[in-house]
Short mmCIF file of C-alpha atoms and ligand atoms in Angstrom, two decimals:
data_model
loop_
_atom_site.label_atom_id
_atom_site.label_comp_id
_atom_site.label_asym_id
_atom_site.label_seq_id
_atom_site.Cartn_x
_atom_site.Cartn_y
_atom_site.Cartn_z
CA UNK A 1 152.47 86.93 119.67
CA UNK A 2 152.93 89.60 121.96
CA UNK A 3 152.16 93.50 121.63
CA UNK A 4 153.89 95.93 122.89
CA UNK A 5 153.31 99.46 122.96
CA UNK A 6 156.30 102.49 122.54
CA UNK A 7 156.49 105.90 123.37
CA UNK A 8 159.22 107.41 121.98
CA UNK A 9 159.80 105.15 119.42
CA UNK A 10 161.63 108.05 117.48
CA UNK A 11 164.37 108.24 120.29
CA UNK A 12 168.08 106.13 120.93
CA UNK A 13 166.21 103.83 123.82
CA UNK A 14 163.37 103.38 121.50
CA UNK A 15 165.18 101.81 118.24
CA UNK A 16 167.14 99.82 120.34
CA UNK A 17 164.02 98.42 122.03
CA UNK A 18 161.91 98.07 119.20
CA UNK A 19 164.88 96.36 117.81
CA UNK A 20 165.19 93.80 120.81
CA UNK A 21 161.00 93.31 121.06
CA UNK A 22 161.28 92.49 117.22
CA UNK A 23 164.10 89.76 118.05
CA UNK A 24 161.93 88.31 120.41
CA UNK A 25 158.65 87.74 118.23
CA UNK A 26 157.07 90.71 119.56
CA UNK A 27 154.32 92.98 117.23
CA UNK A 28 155.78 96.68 118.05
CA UNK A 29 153.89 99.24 117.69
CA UNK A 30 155.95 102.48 117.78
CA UNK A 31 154.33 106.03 119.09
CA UNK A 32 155.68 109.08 117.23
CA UNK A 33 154.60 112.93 117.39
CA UNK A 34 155.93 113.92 114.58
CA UNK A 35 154.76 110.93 111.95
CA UNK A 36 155.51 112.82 108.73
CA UNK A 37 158.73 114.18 109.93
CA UNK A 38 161.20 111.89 109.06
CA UNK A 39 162.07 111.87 112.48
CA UNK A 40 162.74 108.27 112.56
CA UNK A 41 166.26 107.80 111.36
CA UNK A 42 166.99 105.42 113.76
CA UNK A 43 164.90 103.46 113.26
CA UNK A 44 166.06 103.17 109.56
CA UNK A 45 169.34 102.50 110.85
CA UNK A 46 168.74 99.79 112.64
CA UNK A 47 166.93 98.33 109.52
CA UNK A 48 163.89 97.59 111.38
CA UNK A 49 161.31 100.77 109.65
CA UNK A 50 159.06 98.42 107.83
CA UNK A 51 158.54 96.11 110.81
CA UNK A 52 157.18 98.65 113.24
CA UNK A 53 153.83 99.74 113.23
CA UNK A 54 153.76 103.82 113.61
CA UNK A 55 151.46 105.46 115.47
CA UNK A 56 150.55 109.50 116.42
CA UNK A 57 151.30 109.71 120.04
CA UNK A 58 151.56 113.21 121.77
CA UNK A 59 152.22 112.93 125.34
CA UNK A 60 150.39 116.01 126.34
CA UNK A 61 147.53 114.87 124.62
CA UNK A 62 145.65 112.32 127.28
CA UNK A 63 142.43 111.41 124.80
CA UNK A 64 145.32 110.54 122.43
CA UNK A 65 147.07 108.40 124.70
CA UNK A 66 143.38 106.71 125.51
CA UNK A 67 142.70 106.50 122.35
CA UNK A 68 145.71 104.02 121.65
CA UNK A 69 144.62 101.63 124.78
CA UNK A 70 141.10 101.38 123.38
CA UNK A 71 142.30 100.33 119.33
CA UNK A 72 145.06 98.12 120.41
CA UNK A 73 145.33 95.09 122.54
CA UNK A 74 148.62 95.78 124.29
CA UNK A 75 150.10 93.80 126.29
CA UNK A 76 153.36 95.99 127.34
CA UNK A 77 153.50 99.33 127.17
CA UNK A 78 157.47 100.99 127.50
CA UNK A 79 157.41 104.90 128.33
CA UNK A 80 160.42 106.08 127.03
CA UNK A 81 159.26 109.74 125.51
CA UNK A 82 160.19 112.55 127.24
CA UNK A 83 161.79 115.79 126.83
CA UNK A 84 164.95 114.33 128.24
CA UNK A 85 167.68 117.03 127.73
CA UNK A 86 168.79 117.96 131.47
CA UNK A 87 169.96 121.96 130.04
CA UNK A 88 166.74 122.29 127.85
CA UNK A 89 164.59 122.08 131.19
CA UNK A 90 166.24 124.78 132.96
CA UNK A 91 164.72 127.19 129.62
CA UNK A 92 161.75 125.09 129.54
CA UNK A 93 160.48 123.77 133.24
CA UNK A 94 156.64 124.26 132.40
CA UNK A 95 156.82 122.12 129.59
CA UNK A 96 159.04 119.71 131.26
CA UNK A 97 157.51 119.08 133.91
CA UNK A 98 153.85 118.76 132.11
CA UNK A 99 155.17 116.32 129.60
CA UNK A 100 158.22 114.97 131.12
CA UNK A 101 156.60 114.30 134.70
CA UNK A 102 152.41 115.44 134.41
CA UNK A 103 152.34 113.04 131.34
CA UNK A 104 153.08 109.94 133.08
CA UNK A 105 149.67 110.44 135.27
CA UNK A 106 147.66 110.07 131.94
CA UNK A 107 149.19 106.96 130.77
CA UNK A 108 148.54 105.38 134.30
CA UNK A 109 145.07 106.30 134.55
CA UNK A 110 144.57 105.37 130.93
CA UNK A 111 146.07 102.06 131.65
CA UNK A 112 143.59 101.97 135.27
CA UNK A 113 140.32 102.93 133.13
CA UNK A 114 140.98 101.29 129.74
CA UNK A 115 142.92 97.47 130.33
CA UNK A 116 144.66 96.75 133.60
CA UNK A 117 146.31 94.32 133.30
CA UNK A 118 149.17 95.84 130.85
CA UNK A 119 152.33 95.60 132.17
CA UNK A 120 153.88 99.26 132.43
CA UNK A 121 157.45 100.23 132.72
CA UNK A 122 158.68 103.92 133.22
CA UNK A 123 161.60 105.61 131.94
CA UNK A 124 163.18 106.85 135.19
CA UNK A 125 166.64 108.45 135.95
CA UNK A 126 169.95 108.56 138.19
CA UNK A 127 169.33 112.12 137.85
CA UNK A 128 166.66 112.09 140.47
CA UNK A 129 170.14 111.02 142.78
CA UNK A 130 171.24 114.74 141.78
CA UNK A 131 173.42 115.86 144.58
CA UNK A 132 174.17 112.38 145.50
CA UNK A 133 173.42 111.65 149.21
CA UNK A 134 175.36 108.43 148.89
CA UNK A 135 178.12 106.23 146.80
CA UNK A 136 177.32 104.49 145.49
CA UNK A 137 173.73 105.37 144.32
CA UNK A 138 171.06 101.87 144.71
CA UNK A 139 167.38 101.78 145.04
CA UNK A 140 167.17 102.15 148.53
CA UNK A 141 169.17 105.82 148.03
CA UNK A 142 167.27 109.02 148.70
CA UNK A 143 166.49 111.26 145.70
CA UNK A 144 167.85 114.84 145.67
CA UNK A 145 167.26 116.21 141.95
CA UNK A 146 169.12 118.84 140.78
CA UNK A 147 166.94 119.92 137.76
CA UNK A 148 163.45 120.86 136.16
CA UNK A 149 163.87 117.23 134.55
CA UNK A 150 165.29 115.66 137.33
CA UNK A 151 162.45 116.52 139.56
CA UNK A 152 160.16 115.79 136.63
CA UNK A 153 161.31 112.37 136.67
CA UNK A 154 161.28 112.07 140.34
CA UNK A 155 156.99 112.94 139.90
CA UNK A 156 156.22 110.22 137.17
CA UNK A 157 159.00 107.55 138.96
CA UNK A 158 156.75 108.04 142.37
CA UNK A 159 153.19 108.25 140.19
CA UNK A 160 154.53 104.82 139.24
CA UNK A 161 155.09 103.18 142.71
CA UNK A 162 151.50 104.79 143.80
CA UNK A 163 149.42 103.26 140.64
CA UNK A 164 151.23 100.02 141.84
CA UNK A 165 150.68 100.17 145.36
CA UNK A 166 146.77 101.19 144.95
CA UNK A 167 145.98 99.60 142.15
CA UNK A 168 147.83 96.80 141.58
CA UNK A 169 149.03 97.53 138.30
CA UNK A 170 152.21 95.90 137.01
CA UNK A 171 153.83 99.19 137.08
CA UNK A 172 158.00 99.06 136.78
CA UNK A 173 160.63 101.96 137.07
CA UNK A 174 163.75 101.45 135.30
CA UNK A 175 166.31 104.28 137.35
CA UNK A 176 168.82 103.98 134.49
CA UNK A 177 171.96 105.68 134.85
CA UNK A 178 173.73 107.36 131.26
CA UNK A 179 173.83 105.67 128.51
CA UNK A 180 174.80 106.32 125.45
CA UNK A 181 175.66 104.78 121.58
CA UNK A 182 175.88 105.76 118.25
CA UNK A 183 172.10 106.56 118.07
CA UNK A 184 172.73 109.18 120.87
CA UNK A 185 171.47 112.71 120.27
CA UNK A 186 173.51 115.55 119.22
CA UNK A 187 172.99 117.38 122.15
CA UNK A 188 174.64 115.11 124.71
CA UNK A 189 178.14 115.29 125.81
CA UNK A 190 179.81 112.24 124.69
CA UNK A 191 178.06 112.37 121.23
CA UNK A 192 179.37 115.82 121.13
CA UNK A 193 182.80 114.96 121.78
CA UNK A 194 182.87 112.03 119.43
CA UNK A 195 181.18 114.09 116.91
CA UNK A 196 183.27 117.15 117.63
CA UNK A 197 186.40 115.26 118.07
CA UNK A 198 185.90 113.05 114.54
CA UNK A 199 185.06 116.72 112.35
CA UNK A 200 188.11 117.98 114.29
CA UNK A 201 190.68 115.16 112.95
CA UNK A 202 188.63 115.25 109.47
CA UNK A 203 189.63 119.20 109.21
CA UNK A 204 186.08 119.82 109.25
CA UNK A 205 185.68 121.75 112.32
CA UNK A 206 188.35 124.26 114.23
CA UNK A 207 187.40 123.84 117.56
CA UNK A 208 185.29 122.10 120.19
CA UNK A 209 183.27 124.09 123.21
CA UNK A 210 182.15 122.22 126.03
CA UNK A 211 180.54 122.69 129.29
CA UNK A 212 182.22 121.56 132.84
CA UNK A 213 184.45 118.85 132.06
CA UNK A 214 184.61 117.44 135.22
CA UNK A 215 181.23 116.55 135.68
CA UNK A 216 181.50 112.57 136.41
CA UNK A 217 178.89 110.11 135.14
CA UNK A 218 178.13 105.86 135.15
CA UNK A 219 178.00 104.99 131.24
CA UNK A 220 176.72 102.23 129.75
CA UNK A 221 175.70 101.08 126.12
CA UNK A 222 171.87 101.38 125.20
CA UNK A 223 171.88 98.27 123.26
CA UNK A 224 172.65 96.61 127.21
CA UNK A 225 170.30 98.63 129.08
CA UNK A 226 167.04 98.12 126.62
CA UNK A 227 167.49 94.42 127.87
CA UNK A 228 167.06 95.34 131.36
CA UNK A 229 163.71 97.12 130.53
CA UNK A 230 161.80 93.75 129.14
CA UNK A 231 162.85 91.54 131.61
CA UNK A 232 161.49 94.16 134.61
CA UNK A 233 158.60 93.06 132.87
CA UNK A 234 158.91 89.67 132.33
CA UNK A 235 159.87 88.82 136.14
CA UNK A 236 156.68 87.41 138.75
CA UNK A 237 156.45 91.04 140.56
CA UNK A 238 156.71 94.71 139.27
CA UNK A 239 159.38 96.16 141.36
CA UNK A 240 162.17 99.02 140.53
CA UNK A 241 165.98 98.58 139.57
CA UNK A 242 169.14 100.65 139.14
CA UNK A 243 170.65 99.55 135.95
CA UNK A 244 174.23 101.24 135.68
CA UNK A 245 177.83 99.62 135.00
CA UNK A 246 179.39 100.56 138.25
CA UNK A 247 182.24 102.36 137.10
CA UNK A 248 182.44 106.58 137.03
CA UNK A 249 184.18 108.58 134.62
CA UNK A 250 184.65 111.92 134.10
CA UNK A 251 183.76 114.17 130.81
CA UNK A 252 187.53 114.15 130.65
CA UNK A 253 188.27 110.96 130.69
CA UNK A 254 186.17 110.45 127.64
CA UNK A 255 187.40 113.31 125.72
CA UNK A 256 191.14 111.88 126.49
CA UNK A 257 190.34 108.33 125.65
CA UNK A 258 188.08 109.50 121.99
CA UNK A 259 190.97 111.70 121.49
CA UNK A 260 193.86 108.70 121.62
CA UNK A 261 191.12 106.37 119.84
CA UNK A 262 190.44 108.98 116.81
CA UNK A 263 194.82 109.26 116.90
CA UNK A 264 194.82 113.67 118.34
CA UNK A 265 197.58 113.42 120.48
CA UNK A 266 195.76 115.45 123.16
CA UNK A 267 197.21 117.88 126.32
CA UNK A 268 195.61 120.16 128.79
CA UNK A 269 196.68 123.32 129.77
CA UNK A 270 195.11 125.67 132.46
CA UNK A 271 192.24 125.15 135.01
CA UNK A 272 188.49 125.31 135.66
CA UNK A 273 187.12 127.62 132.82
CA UNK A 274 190.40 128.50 131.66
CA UNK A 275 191.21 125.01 130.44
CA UNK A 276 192.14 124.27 127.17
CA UNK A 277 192.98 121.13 125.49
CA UNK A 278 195.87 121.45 122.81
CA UNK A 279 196.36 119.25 119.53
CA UNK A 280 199.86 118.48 120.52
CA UNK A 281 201.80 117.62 117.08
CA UNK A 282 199.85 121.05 115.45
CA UNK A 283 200.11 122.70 118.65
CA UNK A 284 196.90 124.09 118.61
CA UNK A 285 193.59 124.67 120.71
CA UNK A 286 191.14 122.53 119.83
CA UNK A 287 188.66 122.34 122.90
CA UNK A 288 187.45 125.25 124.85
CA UNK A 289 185.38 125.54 127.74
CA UNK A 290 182.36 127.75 127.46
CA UNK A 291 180.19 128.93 130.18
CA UNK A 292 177.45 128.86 128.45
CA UNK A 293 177.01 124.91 128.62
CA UNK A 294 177.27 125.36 132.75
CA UNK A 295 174.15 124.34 134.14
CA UNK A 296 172.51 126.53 136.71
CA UNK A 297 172.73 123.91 139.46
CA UNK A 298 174.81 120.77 138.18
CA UNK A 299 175.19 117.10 138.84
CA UNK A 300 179.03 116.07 139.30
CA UNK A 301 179.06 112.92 139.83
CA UNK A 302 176.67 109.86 139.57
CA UNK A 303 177.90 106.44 140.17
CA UNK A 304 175.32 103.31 140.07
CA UNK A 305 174.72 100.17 142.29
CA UNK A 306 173.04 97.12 140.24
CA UNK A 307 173.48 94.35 142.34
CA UNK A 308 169.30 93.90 142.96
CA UNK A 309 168.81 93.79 138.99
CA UNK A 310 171.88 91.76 139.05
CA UNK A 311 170.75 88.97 141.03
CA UNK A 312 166.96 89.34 140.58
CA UNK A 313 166.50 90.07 136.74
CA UNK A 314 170.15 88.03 135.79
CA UNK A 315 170.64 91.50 133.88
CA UNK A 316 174.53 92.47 132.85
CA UNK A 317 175.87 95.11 130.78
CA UNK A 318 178.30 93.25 128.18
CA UNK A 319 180.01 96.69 126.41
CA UNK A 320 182.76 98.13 128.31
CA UNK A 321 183.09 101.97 128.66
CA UNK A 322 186.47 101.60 126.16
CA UNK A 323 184.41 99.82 123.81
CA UNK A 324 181.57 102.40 124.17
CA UNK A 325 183.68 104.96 123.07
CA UNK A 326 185.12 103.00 120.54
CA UNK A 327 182.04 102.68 118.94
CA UNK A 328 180.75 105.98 118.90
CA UNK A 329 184.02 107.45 117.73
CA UNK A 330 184.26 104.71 114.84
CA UNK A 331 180.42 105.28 114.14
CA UNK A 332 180.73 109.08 113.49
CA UNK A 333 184.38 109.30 111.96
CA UNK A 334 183.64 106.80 109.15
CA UNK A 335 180.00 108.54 108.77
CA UNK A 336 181.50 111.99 108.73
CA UNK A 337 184.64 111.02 106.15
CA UNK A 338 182.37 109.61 103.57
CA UNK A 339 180.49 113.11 103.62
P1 NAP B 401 165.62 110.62 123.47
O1 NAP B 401 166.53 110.04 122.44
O2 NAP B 401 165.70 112.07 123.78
O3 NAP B 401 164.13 110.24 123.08
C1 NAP B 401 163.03 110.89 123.68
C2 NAP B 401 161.78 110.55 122.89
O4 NAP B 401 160.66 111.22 123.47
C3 NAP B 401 161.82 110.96 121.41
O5 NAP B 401 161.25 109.93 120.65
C4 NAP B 401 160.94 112.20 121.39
O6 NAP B 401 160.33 112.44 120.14
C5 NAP B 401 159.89 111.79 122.41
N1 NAP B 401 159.09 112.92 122.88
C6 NAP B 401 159.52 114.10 123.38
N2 NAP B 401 158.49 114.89 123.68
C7 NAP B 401 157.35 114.22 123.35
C8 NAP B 401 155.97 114.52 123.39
N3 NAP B 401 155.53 115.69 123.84
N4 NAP B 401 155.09 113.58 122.98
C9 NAP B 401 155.52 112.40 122.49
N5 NAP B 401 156.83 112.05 122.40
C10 NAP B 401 157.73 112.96 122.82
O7 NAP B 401 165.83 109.85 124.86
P2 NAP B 401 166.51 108.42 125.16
O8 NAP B 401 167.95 108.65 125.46
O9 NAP B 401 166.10 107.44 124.15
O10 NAP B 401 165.83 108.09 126.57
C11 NAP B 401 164.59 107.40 126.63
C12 NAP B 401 163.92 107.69 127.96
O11 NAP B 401 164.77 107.31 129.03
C13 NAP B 401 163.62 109.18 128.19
O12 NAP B 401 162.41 109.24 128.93
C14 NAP B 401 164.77 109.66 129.06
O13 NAP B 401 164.37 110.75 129.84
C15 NAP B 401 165.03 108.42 129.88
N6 NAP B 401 166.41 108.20 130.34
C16 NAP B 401 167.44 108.28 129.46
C17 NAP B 401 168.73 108.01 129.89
C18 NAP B 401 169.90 108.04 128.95
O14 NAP B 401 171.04 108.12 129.44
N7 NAP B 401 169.69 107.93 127.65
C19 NAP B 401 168.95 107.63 131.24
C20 NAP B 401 167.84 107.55 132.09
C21 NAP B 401 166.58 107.81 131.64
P3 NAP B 401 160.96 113.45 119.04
O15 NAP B 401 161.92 112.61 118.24
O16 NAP B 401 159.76 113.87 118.29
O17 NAP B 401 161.63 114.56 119.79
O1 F7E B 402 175.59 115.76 130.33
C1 F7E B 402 178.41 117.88 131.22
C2 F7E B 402 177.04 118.23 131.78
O2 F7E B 402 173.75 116.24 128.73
C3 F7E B 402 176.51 114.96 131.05
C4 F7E B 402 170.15 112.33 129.72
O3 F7E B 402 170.06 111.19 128.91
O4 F7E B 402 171.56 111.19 131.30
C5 F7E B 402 171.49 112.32 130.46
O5 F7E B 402 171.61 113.52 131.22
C6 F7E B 402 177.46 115.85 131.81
C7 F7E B 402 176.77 116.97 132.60
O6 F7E B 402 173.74 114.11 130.10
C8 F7E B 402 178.72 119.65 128.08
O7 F7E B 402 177.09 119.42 132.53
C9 F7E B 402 179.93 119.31 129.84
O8 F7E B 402 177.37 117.08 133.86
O9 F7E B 402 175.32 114.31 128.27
P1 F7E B 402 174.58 115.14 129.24
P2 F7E B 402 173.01 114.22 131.52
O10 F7E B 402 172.74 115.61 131.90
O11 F7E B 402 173.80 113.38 132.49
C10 F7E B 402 170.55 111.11 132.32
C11 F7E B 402 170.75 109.85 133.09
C12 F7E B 402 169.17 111.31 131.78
O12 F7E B 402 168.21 110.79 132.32
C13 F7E B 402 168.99 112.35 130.72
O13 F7E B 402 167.79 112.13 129.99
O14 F7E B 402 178.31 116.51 130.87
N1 F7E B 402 178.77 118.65 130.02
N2 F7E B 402 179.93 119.94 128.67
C14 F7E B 402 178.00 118.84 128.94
N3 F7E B 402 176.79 118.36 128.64
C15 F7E B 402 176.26 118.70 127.43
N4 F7E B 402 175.07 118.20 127.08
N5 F7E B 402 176.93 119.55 126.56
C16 F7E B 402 178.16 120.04 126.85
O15 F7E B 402 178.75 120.80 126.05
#
């Protein structure tokens, strides 16, 4: 039986992953901050609580992270903690870039000092494409981050290739593009829409405020993308792979097509910041754009290139973007109408 180790095990990527590891025979052992918290909901969802072995883990905390390497024999270790909210690390650089990017240094060097041969994969992002400098965006792209996160990322995702390259650790990066599911946080866009959009129809909530709506982003389902973490680690060679869908749609486009799934007949009126969007048959506004969800420098639009993880690591995504938003919409009306 295989271990493998967590971070993050409190976050969407992690339940899904613990979830998978579980499927597969794996012992999981789950790293958590905040053990007393009840901050794992998901992984109650999922049904999978009792089977995961919880841990403190505290990223910023390096003779905690050592600690872990030395009491456990681990033979794959997933980084997926990290403050990971693009707006939060424009207010909070520092700490993002300490925990989000510094952090990743102390795992590798834990993993150099304490047991070698563990197989590490890193969390990284399409948001180190940022201002993209081509479409669409594969490995071989050059990185232009836009953000305190996105350069963050862009630190630990090269930390990676350098504790590969000098000392031959099995050392992956994973440059996922969005994705999302009904374990998404609140704070995201689509889980805002299909959360707004669902207390909205329920006559729970008058209006909606977004951000710029015509940002444009590659989604994908978590539950897919998890897979395409274990087998970078299961494959001869540690290498690095885009994992996206190939398809772009805009903020827009998802709010239109939650809107006709959750039955608001939905219209737009107006431009830029002035746009509204109208609940047709009670002719009213129900989505507003507020400039306070702007970022300082944005990303508008990110569209991914998977053929290498295609071929190499057989790796597909299965859930369509209609079905994605099907999903989530489904997932938070029916939660939100039994309340
Ligand atoms: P998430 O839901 O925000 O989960 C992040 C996790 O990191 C949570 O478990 C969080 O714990 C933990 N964490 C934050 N700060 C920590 C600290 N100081 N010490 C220990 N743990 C800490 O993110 P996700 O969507 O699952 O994404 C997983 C990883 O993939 C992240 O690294 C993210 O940046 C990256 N990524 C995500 C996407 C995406 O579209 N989802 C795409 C590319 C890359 P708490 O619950 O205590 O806050
Ligand atoms: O924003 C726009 C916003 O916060 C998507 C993280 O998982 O994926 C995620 O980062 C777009 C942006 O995700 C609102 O300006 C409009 O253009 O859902 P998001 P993100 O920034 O793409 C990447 C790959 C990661 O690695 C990250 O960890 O939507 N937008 N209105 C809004 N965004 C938010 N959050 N809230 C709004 O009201």
């Amino acid at each position: 039986m295989k271990t493998a180790f967590i971070s993050g095990i409190s976050g969407q990527d992690g339940a899904y992953l613990a979830q998978l590891l579980l499927d597969k025979g794996y012992k999981v052992i789950g790293g958590d901050r905040r053990t007393a918290s009840g901050s794992l909901w998901r992984l109650e969802k999922l049904n999978i609580m009792n089977e995961v072995e919880i841990v403190d883990f505290e990223l910023a905390e390096f003779t905690n992270i050592m600690r872990i390497l030395e009491k456990n024999d681990i033979q794959e270790f997933y980084n997926l903690a990290a403050q990971s909210f693009v707006g939060a690390s424009f207010e909070m650089p520092i700490m993002t870039a300490d925990i989000t990017g510094v952090s990743v240094l102390r795992i590798l060097e834990s993993i150099r000092k304490i047991n070698p041969k563990i197989k590490f994969y890193q969390a990284s992002t399409s948001e180190m494409f940022g201002k993209v400098r081509e479409t669409p965006q594969n490995e071989l792209t050059p990185f232009y981050p836009r953000s305190p996160y996105g350069i963050s990322k862009l630190f630990a995702h090269w930390m990676t290739i350098n504790y590969r390259e000098s000392y031959n650790l099995f050392a992956c990066s994973g440059i996922l593009f969005n994705h999302e599911s009904p374990l998404r946080g609140d704070e995201f866009v689509t889980k805002k829409v299909t959360m707004g959009l669902s207390k909205i129809k329920l006559g729970k909530q008058e209006i909606l405020e977004l951000g710029n709506l015509d940002a444009k982003r590659d989604w994908g389902f978590a539950g897919d993308y998890v897979k395409a973490m274990w087998l970078m680690l299961q494959q001869q060679n540690a290498d690095d792979y885009v994992i996206a869908t190939g398809e772009t749609h805009s903020v827009k486009d998802f709010i239109n097509l939650t809107a006709k799934q959750i039955g608001i007949n939905l219209v737009w009126e107006g431009e830029k910041e002035k746009i509204v969007g109208i609940d047709k048959e009670k002719n009213k506004i129900i989505i507003k754009v507020n400039e306070k969800f702007y970022r300082p420098s944005e990303v508008d639009f990110l569209l991914g290139d998977s053929i290498k993880a295609r071929k190499i690591l057989g790796w597909e995504p299965n859930v369509t973007f209609e079905e994605l938003v099907g999903l989530m919409t489904k997932a938070d009306y029916d939660k939100l109408s039994k309340e």
